[in-house]
PDB file of C-alpha atoms in Angstrom:
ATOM      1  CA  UNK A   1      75.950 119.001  99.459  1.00 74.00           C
ATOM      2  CA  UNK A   2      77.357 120.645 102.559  1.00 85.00           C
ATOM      3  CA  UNK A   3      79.546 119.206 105.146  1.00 91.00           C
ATOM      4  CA  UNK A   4      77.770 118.599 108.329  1.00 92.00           C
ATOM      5  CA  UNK A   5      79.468 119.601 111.528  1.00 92.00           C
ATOM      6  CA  UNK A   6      79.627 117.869 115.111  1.00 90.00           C
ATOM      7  CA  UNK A   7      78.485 120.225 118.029  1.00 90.00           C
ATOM      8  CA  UNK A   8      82.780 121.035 118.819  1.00 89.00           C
ATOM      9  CA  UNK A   9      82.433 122.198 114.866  1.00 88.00           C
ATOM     10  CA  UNK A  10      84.490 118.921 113.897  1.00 89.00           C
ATOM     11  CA  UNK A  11      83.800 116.841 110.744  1.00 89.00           C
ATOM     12  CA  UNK A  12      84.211 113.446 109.035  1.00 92.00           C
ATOM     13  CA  UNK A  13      86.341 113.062 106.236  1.00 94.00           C
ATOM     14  CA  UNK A  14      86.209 110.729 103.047  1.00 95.00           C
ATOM     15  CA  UNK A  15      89.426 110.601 101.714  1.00 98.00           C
ATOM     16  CA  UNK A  16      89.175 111.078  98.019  1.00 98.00           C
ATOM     17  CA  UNK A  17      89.601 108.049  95.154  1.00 98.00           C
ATOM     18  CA  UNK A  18      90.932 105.803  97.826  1.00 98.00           C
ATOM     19  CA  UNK A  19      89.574 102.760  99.969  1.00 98.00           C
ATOM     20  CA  UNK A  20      91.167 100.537 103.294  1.00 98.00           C
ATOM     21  CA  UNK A  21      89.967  97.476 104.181  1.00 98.00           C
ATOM     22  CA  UNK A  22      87.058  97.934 106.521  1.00 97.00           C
ATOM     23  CA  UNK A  23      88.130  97.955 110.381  1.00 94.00           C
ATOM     24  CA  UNK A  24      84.607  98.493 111.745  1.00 92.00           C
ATOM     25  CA  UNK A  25      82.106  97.903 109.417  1.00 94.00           C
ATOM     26  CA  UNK A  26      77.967  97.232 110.295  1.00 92.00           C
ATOM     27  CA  UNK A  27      76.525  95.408 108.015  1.00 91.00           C
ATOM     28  CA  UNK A  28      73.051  96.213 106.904  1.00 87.00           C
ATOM     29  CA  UNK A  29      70.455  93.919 107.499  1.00 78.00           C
ATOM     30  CA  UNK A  30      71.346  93.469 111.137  1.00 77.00           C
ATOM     31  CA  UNK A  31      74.141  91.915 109.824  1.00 78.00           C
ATOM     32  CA  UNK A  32      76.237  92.672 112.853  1.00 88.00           C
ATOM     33  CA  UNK A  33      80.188  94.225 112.904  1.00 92.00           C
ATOM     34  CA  UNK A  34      82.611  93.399 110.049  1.00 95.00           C
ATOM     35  CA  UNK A  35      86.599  93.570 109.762  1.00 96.00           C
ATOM     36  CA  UNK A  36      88.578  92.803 106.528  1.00 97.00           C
ATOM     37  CA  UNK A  37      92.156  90.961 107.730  1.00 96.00           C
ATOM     38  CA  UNK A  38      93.334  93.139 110.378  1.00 94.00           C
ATOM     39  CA  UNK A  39      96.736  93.134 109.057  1.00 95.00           C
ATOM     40  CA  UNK A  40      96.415  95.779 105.921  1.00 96.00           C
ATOM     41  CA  UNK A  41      93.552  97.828 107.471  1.00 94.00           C
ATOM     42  CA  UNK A  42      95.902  98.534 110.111  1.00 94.00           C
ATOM     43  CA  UNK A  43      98.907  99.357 108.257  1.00 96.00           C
ATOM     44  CA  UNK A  44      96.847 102.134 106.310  1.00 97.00           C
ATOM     45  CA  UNK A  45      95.387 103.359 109.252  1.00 96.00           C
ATOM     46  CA  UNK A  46      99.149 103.779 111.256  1.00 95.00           C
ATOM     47  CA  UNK A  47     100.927 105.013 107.737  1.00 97.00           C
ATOM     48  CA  UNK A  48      97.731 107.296 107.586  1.00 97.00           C
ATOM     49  CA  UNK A  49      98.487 108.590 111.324  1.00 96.00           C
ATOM     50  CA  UNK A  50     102.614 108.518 110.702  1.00 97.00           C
ATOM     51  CA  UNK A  51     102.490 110.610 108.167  1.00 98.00           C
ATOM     52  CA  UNK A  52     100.397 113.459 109.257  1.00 97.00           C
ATOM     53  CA  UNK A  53     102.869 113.560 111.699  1.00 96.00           C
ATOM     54  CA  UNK A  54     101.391 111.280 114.391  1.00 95.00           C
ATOM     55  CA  UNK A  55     103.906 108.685 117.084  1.00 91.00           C
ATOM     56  CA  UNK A  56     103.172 106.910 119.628  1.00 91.00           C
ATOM     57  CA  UNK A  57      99.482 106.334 118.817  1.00 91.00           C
ATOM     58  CA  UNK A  58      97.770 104.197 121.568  1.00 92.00           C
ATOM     59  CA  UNK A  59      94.623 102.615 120.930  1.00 90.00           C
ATOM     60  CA  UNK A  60      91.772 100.927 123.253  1.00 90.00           C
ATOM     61  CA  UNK A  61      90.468  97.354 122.808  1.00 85.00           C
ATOM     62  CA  UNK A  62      88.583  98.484 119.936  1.00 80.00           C
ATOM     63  CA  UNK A  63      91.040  99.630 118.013  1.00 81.00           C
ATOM     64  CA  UNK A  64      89.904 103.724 118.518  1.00 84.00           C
ATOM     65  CA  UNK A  65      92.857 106.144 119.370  1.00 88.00           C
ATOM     66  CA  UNK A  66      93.001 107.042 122.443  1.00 89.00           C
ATOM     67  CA  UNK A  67      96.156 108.821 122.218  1.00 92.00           C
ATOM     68  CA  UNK A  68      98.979 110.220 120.655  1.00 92.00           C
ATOM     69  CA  UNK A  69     102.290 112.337 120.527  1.00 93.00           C
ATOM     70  CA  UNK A  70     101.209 115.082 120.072  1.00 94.00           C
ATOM     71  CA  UNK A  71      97.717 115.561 120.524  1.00 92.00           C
ATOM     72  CA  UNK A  72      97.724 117.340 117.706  1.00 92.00           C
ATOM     73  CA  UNK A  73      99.037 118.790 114.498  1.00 94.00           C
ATOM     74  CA  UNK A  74      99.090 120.817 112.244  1.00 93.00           C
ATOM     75  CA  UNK A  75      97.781 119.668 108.968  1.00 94.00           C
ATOM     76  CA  UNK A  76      95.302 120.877 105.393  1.00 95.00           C
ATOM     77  CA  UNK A  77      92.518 119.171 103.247  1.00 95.00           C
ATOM     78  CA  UNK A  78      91.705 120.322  99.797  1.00 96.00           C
ATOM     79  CA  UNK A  79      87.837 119.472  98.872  1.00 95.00           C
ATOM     80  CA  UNK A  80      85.430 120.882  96.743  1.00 92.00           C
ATOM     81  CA  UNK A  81      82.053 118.871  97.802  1.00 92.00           C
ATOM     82  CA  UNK A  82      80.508 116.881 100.737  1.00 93.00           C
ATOM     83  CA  UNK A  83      79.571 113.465 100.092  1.00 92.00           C
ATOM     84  CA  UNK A  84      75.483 112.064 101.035  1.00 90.00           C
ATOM     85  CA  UNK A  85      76.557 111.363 104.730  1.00 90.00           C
ATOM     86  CA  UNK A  86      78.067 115.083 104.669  1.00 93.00           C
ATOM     87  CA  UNK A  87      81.443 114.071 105.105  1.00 94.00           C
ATOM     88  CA  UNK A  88      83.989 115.808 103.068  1.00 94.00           C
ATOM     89  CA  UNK A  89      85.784 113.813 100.289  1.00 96.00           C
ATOM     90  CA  UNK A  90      89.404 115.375 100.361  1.00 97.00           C
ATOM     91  CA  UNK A  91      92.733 114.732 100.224  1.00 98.00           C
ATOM     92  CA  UNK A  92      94.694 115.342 103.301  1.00 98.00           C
ATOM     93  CA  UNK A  93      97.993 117.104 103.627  1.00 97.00           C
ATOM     94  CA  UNK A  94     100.568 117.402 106.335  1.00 96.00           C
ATOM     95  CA  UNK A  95     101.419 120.655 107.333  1.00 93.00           C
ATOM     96  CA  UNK A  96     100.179 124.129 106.577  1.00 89.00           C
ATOM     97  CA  UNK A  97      99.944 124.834 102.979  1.00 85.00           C
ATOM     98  CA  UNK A  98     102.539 127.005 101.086  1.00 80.00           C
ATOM     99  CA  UNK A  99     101.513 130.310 100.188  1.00 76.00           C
ATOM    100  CA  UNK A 100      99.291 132.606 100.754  1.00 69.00           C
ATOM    101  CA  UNK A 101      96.077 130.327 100.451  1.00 73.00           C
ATOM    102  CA  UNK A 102      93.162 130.783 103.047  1.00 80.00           C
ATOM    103  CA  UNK A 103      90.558 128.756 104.385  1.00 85.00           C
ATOM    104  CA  UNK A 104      87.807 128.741 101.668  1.00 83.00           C
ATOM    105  CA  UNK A 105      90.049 129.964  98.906  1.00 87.00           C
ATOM    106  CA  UNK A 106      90.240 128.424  95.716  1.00 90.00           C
ATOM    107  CA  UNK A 107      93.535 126.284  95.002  1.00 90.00           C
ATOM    108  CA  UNK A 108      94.000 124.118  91.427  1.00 92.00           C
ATOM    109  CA  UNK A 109      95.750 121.156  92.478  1.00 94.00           C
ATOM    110  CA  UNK A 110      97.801 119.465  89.492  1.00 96.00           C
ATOM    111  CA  UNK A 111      99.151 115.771  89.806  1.00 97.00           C
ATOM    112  CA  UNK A 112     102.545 117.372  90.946  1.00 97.00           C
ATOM    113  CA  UNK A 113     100.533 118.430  94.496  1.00 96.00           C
ATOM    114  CA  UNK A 114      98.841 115.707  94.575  1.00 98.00           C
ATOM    115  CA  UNK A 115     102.039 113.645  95.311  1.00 97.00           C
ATOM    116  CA  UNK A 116     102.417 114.940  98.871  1.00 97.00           C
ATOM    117  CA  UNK A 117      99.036 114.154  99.755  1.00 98.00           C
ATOM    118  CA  UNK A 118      98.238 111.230 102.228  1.00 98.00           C
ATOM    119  CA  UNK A 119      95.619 109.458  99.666  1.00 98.00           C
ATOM    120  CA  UNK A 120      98.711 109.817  97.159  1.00 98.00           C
ATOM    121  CA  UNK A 121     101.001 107.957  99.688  1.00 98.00           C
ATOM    122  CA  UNK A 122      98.835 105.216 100.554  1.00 98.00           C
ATOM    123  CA  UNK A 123      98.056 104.274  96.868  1.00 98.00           C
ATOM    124  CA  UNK A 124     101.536 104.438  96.575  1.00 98.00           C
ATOM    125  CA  UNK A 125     102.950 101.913  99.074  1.00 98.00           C
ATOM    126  CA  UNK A 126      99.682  99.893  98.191  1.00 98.00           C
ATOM    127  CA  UNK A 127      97.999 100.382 101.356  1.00 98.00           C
ATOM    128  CA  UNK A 128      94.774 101.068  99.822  1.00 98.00           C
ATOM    129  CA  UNK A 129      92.774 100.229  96.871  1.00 98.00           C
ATOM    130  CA  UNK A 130      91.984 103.177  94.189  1.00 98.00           C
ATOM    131  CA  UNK A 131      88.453 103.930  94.325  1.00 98.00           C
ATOM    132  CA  UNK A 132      87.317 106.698  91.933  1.00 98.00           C
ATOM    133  CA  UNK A 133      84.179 108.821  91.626  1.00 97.00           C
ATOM    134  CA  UNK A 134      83.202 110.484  88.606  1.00 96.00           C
ATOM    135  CA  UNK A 135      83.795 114.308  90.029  1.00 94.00           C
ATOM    136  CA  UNK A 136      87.394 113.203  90.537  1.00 96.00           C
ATOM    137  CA  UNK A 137      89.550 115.620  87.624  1.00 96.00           C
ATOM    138  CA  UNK A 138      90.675 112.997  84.968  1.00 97.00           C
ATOM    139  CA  UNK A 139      94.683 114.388  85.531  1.00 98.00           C
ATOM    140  CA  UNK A 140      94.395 113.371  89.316  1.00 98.00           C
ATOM    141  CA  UNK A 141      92.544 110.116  88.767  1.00 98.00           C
ATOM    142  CA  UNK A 142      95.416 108.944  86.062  1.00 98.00           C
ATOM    143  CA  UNK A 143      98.124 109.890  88.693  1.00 98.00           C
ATOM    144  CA  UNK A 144      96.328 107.983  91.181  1.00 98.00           C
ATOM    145  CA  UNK A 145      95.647 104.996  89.058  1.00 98.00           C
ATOM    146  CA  UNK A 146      99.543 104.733  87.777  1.00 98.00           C
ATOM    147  CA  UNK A 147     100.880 104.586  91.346  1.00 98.00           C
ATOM    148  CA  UNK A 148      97.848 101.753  92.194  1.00 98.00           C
ATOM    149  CA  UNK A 149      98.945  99.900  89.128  1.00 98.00           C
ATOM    150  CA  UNK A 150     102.895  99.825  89.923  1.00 98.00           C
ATOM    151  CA  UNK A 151     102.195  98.913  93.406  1.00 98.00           C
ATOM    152  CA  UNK A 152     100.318  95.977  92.261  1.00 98.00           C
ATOM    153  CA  UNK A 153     102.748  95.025  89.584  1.00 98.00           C
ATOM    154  CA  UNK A 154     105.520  95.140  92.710  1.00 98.00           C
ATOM    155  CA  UNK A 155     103.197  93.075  94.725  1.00 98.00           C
ATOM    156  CA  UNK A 156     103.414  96.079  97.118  1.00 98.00           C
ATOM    157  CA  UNK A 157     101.186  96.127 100.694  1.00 98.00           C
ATOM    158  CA  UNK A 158      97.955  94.519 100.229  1.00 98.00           C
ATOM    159  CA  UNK A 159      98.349  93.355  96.733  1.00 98.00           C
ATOM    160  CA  UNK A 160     100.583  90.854  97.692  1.00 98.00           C
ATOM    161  CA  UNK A 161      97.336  88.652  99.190  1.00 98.00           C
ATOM    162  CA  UNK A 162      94.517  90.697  96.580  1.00 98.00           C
ATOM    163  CA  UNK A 163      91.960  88.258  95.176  1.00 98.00           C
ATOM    164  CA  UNK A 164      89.782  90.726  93.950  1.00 98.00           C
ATOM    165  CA  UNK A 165      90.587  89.628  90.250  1.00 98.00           C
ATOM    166  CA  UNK A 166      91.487  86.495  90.563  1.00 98.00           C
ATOM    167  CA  UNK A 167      88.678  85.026  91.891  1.00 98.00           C
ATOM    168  CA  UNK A 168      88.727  83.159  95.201  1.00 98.00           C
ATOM    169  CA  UNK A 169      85.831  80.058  96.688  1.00 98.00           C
ATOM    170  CA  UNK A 170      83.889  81.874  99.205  1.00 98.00           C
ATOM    171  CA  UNK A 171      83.855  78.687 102.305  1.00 97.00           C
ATOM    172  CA  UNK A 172      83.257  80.330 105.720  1.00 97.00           C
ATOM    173  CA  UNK A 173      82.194  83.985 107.132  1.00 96.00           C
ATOM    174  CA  UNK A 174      85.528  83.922 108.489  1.00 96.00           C
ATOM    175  CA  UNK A 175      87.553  83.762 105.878  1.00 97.00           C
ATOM    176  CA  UNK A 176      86.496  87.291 104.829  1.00 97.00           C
ATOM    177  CA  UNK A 177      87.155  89.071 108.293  1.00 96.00           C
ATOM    178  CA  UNK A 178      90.921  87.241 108.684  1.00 96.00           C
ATOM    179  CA  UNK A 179      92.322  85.933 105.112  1.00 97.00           C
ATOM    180  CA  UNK A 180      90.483  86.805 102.091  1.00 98.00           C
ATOM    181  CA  UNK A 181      91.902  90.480 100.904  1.00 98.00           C
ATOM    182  CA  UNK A 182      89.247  91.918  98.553  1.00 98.00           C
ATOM    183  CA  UNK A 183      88.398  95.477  97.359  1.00 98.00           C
ATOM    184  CA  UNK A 184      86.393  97.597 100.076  1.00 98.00           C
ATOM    185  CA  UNK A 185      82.906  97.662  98.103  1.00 98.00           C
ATOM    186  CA  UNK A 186      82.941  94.480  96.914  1.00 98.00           C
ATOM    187  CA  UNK A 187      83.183  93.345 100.925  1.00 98.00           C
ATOM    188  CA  UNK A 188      80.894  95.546 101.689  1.00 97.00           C
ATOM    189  CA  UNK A 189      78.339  94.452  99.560  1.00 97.00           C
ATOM    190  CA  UNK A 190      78.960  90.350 100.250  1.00 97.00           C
ATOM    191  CA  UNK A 191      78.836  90.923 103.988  1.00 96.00           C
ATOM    192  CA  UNK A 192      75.318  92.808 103.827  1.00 96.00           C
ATOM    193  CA  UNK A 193      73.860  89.900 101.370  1.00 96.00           C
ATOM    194  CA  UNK A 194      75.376  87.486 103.719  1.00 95.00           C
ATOM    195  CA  UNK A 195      73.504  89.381 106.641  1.00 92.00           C
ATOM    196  CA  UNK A 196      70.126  88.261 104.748  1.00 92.00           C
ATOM    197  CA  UNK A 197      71.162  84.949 105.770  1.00 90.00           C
ATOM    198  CA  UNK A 198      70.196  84.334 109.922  1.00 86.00           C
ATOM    199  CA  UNK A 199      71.383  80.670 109.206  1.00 89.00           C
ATOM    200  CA  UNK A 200      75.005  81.750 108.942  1.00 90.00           C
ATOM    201  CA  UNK A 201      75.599  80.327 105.611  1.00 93.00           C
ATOM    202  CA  UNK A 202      77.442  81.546 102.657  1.00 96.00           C
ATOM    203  CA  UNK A 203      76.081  80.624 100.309  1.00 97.00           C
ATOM    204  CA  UNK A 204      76.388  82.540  96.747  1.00 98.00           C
ATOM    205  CA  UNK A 205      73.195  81.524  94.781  1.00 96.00           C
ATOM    206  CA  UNK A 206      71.719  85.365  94.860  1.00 97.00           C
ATOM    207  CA  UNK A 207      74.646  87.383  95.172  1.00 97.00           C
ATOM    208  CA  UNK A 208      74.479  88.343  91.977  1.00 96.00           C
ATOM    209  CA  UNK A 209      70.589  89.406  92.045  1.00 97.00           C
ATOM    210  CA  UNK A 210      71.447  90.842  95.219  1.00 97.00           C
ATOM    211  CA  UNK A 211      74.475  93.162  93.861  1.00 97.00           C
ATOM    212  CA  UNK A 212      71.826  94.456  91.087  1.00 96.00           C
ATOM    213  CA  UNK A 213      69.744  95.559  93.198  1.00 96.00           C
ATOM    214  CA  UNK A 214      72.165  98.167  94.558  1.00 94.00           C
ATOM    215  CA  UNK A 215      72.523  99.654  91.470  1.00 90.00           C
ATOM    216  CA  UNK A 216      75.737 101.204  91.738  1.00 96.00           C
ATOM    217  CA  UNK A 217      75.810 102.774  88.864  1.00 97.00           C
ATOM    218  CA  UNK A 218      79.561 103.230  87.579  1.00 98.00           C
ATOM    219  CA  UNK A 219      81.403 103.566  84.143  1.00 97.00           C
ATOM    220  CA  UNK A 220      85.227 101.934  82.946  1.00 98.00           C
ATOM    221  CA  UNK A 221      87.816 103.726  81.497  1.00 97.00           C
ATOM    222  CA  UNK A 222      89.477 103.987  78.774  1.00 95.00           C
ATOM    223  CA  UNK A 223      86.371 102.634  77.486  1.00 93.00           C
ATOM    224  CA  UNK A 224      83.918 104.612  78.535  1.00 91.00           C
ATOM    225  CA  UNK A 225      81.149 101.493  79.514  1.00 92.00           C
ATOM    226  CA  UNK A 226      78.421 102.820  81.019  1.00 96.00           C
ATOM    227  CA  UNK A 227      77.042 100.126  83.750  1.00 97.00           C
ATOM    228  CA  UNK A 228      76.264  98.908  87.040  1.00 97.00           C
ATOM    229  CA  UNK A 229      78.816  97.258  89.451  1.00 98.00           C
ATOM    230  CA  UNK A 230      76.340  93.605  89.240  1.00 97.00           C
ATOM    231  CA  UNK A 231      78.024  93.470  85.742  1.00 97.00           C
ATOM    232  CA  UNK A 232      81.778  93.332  86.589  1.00 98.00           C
ATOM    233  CA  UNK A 233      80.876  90.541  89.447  1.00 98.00           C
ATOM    234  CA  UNK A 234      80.645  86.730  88.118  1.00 98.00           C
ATOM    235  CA  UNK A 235      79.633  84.274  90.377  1.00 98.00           C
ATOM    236  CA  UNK A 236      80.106  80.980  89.916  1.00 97.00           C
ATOM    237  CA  UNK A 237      78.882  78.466  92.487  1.00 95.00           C
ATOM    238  CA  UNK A 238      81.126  79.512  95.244  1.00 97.00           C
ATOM    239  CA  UNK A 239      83.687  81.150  93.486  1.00 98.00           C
ATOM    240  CA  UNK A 240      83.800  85.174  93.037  1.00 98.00           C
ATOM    241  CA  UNK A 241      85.502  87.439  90.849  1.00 98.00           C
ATOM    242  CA  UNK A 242      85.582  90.647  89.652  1.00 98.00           C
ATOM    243  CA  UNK A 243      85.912  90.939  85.885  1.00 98.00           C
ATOM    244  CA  UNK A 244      87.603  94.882  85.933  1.00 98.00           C
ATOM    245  CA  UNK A 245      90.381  96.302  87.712  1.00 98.00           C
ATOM    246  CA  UNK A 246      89.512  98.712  90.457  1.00 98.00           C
ATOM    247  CA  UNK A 247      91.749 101.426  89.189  1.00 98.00           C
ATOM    248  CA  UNK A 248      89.048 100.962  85.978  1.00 98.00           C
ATOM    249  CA  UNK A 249      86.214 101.460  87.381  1.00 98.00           C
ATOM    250  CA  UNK A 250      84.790 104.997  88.205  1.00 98.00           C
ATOM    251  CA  UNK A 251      81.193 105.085  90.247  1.00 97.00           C
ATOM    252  CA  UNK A 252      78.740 107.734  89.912  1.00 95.00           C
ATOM    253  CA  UNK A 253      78.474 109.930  93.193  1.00 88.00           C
ATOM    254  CA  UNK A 254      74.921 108.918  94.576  1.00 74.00           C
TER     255      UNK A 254
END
């Protein structure tokens, strides 16, 4: 898949095997506009900006930059595909590369490079939750999921206030935009079922049919399971869960 360009020639990025809590988020099913708690989707977002290389960063009522010292900088992605919304999944780097390397050339990153790069950073300071795709090389994916697993063990960032595993009762719509700190997809998913519901309820009864029929197709390691993302969810009643960690799970690119 190619990456589509804006008419200045600009992009979107996906940053590679990593996911923030959701800022801006429209739900499908005229759902309306979704936030995670502000508080750890922000932090990635200013680390994000910091390092590149960013101060100073002022943003408008809706939380979009509206500027920064500099303007600009200088800075360098390595990617090798475009995702289905033609954004391209990279990781970012500060600075210009070392060497000789030009745009377009081909450049083997080992788990040693990947260190510098801003997805590596994040995971580290557990800003972010790991999020693999199967194209991601098995060396890079293993670095990533070590620092994701330390940070958690530290209680580092976000994983201080993660539910994701533990399970938590699902009791108001607000509770997932301003306390409840859950994986990215997982979110994303409850807040479109929920956007089924016009009454405003929350009501679990067909989350679980619901998740199915998203078939997000995904496999665990160092197991090797091949399944769908409705399997690692148990609902019961009100209470949610998911059954793997995230730095286990790896979903096929759709």
């Amino acid at each position: 898949m190619k990456v589509r360009l804006n008419v200045r020639g600009g992009m979107q990025l996906r940053l590679d095997a990593i996911d923030a809590l959701e800022t801006h988020y429209q739900a499908q099913n005229h759902g309306g506009m979704w936030h995670q708690p502000p508080e750890w989707g922000g932090a990635a977002s200013e680390r994000l900006l910091s390092y590149l290389g960013f101060t100073k960063v002022v943003r408008n009522e809706r939380g979009i930059v509206t500027s920064s010292t500099p303007d600009q900088v200088s800075g360098h992605i390595l990617t090798k595909f475009a995702d289905k919304y033609g954004r391209a999944v990279a990781f970012a780097f500060p600075g210009q590369r070392p060497g000789r390397s030009v745009d377009g050339s081909s450049v083997y990153l080992d788990a040693k490079g990947l260190k510098s790069s801003a997805n590596y950073v994040l995971t580290n300071e557990g800003l972010v939750y790991p999020t693999f795709y199967s194209l991601l090389f098995v060396d890079l994916r293993q670095a990533l999921s070590d620092a994701a697993v330390a940070a958690r063990e530290a209680g580092t960032g976000l994983w201080a206030d993660d539910t994701t595993n533990a399970g938590f009762r699902l009791r108001s719509r607000k509770q997932l935009s301003d306390t409840q700190v859950i994986m990215p997809k997982l979110f994303r998913r409850l807040v479109d079922y929920l956007g089924l519901d016009e009454t405003g309820g929350v009501s679990l009864a067909a989350f679980h049919e619901y998740v199915d029929t998203r078939d997000d197709r995904l496999f665990t390691v160092p197991d090797g399971q091949s399944t769908e993302f409705a399997t690692l969810v148990e609902v019961k009643r009100q209470t949610l869960k998911v059954t793997t960690e995230p730095e286990r799970i790896v979903f096929l690119e759709g």
